[in-house]
CSV table of C-alpha atoms and ligand atoms in Angstrom, one decimal:
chain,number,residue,atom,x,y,z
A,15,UNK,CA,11.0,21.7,0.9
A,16,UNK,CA,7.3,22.7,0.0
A,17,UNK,CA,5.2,20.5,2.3
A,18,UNK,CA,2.7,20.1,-0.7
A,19,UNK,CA,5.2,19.2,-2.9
A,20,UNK,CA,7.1,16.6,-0.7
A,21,UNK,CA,8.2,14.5,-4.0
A,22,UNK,CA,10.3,17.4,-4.7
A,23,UNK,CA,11.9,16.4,-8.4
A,24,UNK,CA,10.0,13.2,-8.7
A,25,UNK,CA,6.9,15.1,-9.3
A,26,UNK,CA,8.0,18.6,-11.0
A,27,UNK,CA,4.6,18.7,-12.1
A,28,UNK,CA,3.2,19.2,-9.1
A,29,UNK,CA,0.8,17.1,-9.4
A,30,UNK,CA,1.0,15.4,-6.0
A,31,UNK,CA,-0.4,19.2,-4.5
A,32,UNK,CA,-2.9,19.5,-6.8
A,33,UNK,CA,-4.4,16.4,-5.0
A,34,UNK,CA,-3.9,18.4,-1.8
A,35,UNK,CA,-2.6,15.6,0.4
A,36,UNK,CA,-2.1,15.5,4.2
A,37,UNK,CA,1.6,15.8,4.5
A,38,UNK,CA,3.5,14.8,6.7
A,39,UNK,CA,0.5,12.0,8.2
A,40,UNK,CA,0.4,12.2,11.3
A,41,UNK,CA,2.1,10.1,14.2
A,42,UNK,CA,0.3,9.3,16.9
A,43,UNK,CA,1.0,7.7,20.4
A,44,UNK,CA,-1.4,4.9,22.3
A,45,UNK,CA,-1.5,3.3,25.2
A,46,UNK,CA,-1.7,-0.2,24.8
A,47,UNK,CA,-0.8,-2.5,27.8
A,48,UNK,CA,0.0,-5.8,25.3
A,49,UNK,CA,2.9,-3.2,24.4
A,50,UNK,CA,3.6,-1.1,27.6
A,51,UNK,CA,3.8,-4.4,30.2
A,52,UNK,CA,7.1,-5.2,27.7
A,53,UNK,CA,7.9,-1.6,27.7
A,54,UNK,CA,7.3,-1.2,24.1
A,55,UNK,CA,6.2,2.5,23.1
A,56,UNK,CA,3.7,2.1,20.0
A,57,UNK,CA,2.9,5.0,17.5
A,58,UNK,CA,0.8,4.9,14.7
A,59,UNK,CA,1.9,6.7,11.2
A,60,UNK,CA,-1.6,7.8,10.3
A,61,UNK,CA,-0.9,6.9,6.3
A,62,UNK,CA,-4.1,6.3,6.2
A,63,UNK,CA,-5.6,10.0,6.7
A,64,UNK,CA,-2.8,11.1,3.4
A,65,UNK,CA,-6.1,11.5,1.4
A,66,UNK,CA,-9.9,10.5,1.5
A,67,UNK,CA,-9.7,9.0,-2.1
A,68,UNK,CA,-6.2,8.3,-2.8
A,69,UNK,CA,-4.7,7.1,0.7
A,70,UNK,CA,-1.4,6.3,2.2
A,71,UNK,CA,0.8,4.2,0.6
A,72,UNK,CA,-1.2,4.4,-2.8
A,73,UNK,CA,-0.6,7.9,-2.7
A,74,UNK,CA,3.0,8.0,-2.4
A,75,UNK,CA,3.3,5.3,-5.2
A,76,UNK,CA,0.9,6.9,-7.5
A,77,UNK,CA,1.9,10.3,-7.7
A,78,UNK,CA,5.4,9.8,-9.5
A,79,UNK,CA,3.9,7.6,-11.6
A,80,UNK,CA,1.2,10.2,-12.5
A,81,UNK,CA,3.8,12.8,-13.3
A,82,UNK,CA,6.0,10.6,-15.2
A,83,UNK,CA,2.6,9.6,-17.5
A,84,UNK,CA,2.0,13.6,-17.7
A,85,UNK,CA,5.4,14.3,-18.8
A,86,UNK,CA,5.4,11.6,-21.5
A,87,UNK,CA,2.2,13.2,-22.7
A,88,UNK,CA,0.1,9.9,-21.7
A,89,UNK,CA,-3.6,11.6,-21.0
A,90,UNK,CA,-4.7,8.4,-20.2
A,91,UNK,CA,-3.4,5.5,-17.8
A,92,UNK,CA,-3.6,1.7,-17.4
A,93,UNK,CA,-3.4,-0.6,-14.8
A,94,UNK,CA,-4.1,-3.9,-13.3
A,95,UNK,CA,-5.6,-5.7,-10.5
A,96,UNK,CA,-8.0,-8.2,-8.7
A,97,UNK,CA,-11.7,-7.6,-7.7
A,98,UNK,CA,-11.0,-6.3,-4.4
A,99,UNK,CA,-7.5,-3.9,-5.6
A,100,UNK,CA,-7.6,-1.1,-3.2
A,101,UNK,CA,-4.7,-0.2,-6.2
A,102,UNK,CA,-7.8,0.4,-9.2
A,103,UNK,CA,-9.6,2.2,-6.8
A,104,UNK,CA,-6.7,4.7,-5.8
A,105,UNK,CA,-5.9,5.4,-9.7
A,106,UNK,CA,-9.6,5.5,-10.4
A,107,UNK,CA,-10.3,8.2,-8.1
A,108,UNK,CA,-6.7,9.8,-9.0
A,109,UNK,CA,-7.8,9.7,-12.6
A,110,UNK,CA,-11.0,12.0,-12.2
A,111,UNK,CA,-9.2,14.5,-9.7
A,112,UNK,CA,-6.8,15.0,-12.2
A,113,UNK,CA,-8.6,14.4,-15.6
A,114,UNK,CA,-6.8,11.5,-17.2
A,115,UNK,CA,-8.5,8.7,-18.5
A,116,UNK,CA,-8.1,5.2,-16.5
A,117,UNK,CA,-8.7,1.7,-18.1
A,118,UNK,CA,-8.6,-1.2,-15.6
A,119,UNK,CA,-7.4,-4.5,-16.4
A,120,UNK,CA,-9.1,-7.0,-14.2
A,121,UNK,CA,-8.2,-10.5,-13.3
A,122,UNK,CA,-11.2,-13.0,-13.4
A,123,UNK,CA,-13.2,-12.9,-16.7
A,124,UNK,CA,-16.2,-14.1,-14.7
A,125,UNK,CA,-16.6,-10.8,-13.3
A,126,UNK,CA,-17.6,-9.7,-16.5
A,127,UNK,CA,-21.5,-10.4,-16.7
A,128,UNK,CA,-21.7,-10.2,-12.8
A,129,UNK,CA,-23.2,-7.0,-10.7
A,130,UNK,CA,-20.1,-5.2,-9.6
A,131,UNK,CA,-18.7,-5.6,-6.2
A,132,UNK,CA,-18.7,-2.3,-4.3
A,133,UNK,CA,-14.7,-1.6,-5.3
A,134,UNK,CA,-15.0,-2.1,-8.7
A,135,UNK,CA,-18.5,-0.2,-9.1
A,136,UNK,CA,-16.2,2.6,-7.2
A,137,UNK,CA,-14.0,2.6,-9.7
A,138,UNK,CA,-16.2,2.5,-12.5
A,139,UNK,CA,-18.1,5.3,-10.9
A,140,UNK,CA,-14.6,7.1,-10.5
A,141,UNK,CA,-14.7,7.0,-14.8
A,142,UNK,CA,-12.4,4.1,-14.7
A,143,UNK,CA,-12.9,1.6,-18.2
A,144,UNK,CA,-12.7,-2.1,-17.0
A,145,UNK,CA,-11.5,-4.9,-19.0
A,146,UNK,CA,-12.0,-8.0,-17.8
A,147,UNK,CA,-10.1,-11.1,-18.2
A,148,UNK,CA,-9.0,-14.8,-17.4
A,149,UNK,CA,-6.4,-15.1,-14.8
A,150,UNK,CA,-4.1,-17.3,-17.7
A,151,UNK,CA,-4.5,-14.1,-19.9
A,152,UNK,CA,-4.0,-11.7,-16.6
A,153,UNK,CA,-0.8,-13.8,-16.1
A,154,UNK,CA,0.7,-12.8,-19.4
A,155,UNK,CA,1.3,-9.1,-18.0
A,156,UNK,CA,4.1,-9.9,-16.9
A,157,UNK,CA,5.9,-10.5,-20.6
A,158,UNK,CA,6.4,-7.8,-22.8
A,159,UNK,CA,4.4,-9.7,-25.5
A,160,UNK,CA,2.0,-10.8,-23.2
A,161,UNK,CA,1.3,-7.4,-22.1
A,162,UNK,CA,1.1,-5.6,-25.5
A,163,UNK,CA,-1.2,-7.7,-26.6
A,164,UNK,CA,-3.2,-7.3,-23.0
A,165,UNK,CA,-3.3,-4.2,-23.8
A,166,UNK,CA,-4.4,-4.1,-27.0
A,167,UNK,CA,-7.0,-6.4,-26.1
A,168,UNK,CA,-8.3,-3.9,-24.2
A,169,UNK,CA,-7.9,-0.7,-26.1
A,170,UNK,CA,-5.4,0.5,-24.2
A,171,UNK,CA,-2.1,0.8,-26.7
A,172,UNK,CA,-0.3,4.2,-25.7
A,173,UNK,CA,-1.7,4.4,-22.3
A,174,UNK,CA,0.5,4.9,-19.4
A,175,UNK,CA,1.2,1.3,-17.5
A,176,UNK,CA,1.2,0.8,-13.8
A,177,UNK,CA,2.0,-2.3,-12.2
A,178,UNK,CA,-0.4,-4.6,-10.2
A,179,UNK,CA,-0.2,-2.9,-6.8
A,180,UNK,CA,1.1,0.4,-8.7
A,181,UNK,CA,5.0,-0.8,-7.4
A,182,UNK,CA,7.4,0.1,-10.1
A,183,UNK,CA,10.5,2.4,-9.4
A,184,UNK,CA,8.9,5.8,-9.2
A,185,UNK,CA,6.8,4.3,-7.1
A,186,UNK,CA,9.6,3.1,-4.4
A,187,UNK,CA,11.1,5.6,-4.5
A,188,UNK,CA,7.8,8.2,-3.8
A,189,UNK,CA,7.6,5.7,-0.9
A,190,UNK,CA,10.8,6.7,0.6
A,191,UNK,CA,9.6,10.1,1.8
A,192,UNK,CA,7.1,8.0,4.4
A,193,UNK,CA,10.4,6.7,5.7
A,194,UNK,CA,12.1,10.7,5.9
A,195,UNK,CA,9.5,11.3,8.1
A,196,UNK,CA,9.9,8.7,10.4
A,197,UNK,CA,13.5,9.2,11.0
A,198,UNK,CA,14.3,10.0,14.1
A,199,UNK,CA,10.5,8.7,15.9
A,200,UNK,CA,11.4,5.0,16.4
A,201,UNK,CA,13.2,1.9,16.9
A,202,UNK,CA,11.8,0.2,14.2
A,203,UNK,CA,9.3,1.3,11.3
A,204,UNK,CA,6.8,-1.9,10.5
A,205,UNK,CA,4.1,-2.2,7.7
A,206,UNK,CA,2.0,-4.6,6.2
A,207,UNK,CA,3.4,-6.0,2.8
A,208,UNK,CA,1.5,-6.7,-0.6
A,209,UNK,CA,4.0,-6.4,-3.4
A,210,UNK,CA,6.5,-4.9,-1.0
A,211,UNK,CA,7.4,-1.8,-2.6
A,212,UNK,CA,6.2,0.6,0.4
A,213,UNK,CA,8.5,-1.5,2.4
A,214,UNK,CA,11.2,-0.9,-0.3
A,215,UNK,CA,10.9,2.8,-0.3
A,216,UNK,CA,10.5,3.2,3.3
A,217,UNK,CA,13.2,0.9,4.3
A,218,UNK,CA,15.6,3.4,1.6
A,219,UNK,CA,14.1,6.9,3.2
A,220,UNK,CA,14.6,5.6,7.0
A,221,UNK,CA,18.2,5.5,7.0
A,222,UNK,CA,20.9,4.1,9.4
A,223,UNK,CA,19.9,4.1,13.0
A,224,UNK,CA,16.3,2.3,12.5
A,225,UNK,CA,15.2,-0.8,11.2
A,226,UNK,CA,12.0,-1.7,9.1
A,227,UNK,CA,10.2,-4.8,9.6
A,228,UNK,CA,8.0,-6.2,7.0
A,229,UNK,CA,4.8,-8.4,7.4
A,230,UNK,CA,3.8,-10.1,4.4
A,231,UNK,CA,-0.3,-10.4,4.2
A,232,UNK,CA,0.5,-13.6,0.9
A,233,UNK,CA,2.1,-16.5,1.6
A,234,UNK,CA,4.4,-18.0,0.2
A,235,UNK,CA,8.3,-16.1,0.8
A,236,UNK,CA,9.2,-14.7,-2.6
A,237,UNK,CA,8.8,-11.0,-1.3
A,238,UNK,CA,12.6,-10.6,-0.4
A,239,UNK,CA,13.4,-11.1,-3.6
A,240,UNK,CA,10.9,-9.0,-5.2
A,241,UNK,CA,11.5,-6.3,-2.5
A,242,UNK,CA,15.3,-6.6,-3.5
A,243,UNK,CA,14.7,-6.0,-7.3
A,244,UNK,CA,12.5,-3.6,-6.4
A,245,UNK,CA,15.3,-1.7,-4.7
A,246,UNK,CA,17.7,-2.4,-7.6
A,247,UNK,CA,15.3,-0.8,-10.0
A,248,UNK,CA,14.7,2.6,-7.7
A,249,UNK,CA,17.9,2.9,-5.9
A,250,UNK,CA,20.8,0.8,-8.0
A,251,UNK,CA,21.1,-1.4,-5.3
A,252,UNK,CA,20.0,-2.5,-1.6
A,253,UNK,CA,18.6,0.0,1.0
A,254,UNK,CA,18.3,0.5,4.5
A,255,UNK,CA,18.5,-2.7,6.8
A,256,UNK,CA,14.9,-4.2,6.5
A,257,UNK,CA,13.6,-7.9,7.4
A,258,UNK,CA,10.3,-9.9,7.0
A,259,UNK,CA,8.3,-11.8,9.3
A,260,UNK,CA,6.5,-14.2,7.2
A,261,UNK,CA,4.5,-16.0,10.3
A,262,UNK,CA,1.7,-13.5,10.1
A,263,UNK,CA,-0.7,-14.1,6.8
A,264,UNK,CA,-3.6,-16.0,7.9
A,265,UNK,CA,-3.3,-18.3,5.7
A,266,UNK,CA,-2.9,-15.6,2.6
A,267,UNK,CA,-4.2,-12.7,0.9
A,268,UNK,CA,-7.8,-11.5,1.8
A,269,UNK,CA,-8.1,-14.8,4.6
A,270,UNK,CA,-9.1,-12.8,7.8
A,271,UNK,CA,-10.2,-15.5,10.1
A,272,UNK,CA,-12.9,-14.8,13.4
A,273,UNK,CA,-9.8,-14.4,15.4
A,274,UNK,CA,-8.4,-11.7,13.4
A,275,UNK,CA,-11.6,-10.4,12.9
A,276,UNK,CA,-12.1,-10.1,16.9
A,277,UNK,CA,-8.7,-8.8,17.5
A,278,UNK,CA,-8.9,-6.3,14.8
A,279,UNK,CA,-12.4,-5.4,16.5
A,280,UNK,CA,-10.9,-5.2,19.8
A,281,UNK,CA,-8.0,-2.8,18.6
A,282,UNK,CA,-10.9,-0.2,17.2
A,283,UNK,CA,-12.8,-0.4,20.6
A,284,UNK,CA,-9.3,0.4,22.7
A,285,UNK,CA,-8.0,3.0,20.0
A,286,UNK,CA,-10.7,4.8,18.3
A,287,UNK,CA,-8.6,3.8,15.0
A,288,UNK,CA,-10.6,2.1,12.1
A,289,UNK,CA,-8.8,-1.1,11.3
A,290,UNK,CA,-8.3,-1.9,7.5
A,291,UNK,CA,-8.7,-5.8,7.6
A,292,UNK,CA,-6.4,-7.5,4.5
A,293,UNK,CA,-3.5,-5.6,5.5
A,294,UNK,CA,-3.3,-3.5,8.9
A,295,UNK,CA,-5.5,-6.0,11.3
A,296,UNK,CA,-2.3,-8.6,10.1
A,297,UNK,CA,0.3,-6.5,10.9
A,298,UNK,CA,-1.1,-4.8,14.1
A,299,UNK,CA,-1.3,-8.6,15.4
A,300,UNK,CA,1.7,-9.3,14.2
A,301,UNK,CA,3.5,-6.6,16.6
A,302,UNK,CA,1.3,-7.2,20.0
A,303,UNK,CA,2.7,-11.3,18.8
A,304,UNK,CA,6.2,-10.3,18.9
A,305,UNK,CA,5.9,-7.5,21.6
A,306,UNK,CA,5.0,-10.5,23.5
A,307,UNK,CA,7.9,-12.9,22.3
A,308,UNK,CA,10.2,-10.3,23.8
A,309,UNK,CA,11.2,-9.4,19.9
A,310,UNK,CA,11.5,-5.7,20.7
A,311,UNK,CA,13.9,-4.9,23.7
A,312,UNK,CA,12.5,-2.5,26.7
A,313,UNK,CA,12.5,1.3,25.8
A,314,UNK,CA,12.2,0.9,22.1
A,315,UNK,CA,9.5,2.5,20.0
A,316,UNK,CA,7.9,0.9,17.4
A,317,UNK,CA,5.8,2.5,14.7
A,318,UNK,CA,2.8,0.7,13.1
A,319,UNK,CA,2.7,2.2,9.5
A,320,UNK,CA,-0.9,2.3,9.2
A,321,UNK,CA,-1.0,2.3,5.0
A,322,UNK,CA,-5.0,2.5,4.4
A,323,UNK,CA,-8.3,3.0,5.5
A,324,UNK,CA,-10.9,0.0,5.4
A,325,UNK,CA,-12.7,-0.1,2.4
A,326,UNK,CA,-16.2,2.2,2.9
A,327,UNK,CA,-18.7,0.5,1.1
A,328,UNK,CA,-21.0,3.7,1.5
A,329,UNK,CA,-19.0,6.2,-0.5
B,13,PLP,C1,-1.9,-1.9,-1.2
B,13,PLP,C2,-1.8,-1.9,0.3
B,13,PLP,C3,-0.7,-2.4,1.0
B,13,PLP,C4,0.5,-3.1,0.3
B,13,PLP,O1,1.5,-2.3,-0.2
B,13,PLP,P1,2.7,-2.9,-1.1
B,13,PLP,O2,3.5,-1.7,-1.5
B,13,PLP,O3,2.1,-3.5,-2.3
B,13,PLP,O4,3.4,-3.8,-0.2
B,13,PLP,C5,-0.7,-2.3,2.4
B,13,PLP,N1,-1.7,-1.8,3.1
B,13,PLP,C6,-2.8,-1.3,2.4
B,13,PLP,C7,-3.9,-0.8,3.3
B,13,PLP,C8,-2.9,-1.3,1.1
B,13,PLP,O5,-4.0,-0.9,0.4
């Protein structure tokens, strides 16, 4: 296998090189005593060091989907997401690296006359073309009528369309390559979940011998389903023996209460790692939770997929 070409037939393109990604991320061992008094080894997949624009799990999902647009002739992409999408602002940056035009399609019309928040203005600096929109038009996506004439609306008929959260097939299955490499390191895989389709991929690529466990940052408990269409749409059918823990959101997307803040805080001081709030701070508290229910029996190794970087407001 060429390790810059890890998507082997789902990108014959090669485009996935040409963004010259960190493959495999690295795993990493620390010494944490909230783990090692329950004698709990914790690693850290460093998902978030794949690339300095496009990172971890947005990498792996939006490289298929980039070669399948560039083998359909699609010069130009479209895509979908809230004010805060670390999604736009992977296929933003992905767009100008690779020269394809990107239109965003973004949910909350009031942005529109507003100064844009750093993540947006990051994407629109990246080249990307935002559309904004009500969150009853935003919701008609999910139709095929409602979503041709989204994206008409916004000038983007015959572009390339990714999902919210850039989870489609390709992108599952791109996902399961971050669960080949961690075959073989651990007990149990566990990530933070969005749209769930890392979790799908993964959960496929990990194969027999390991479980993944699934922390849903949304409330609400319609993941497993998603995750399991998901899974029929990449793979035919269900993958790899996977569950969800859906104690852990803080009271849903984007909440991170003081205590999460502090904890996450406390994590970066005792491990050097920066600690991406919406998503990794939930799931690394999550795991020191249940490393202290007992969830994990003595000797096992558990590996905290971290899937992203915190947001840097100064690039
Ligand atoms: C997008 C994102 C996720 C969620 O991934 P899904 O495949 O949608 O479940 C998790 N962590 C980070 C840092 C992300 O940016």
């Amino acid at each position: 296998m060429d390790p810059l070409d890890p998507l082997g037939r789902l990108d014959p393109l090669g485009l996935g090189a040409l963004l010259h990604p960190r493959l495999p991320s690295p795993l990493t061992e620390v010494r944490d005593e909230r783990f090692d008094r329950h004698g709990v080894r914790l690693l850290l997949k460093r998902d978030d060091l794949v690339h300095p624009e496009i990172p971890g799990n947005k990498w792996r999902k939006l490289v298929p989907n980039l070669a399948a647009a560039r083998a359909r002739g699609a010069g130009r992409l479209v895509t979908f997401g809230g004010a805060y999408s670390n999604h736009l602002r992977a296929t933003a940056a992905a767009g100008r690296l690779l020269g394809l035009e990107t239109v965003g399609i973004v949910r909350g019309d009031e942005l529109a006359g507003a100064p844009l928040n750093p993540s947006l203005a990051r994407c629109a600096a990246d080249g990307m073309r935002l559309h904004f929109v009500t969150r009853s038009d935003y919701r008609r996506k999910s139709d095929p009528a409602g979503l041709a004439a989204l994206l008409h609306a916004a000038g983007a008929e015959g572009a390339y369309p990714v999902p919210e959260g850039g989870s489609n097939a390709e992108a599952v299955r791109g996902c399961a390559e971050l669960g080949r490499e961690l075959r073989g390191t651990a007990d149990v895989a566990a990530l933070a979940c969005g749209t769930g389709g890392t979790l799908a991929g993964l959960a496929a690529g990990l194969g027999p011998g390991a479980r993944t466990l699934g922390v849903p940052v949304l409330k609400g408990g319609f993941l497993a389903a998603e995750i399991r269409s998901l899974q029929q749409a990449a793979f035919g059918g269900p993958a790899g023996d996977w569950s969800l823990d859906e104690r852990f959101h803080w009271g849903g997307f984007a909440r991170v209460p003081a205590a999460l803040d502090a904890f996450a805080a406390d994590f970066e001081q005792r491990h050097g790692l920066p600690v991406e709030r919406l998503y990794v701070a939930k799931l690394l508290h999550a795991l020191a939770e249940l490393a202290g229910e007992g969830a994990f029996p003595r000797g096992s190794a558990v590996a905290a997929v971290i899937t992203g970087p915190p947001l840097d407001t100064t690039a």
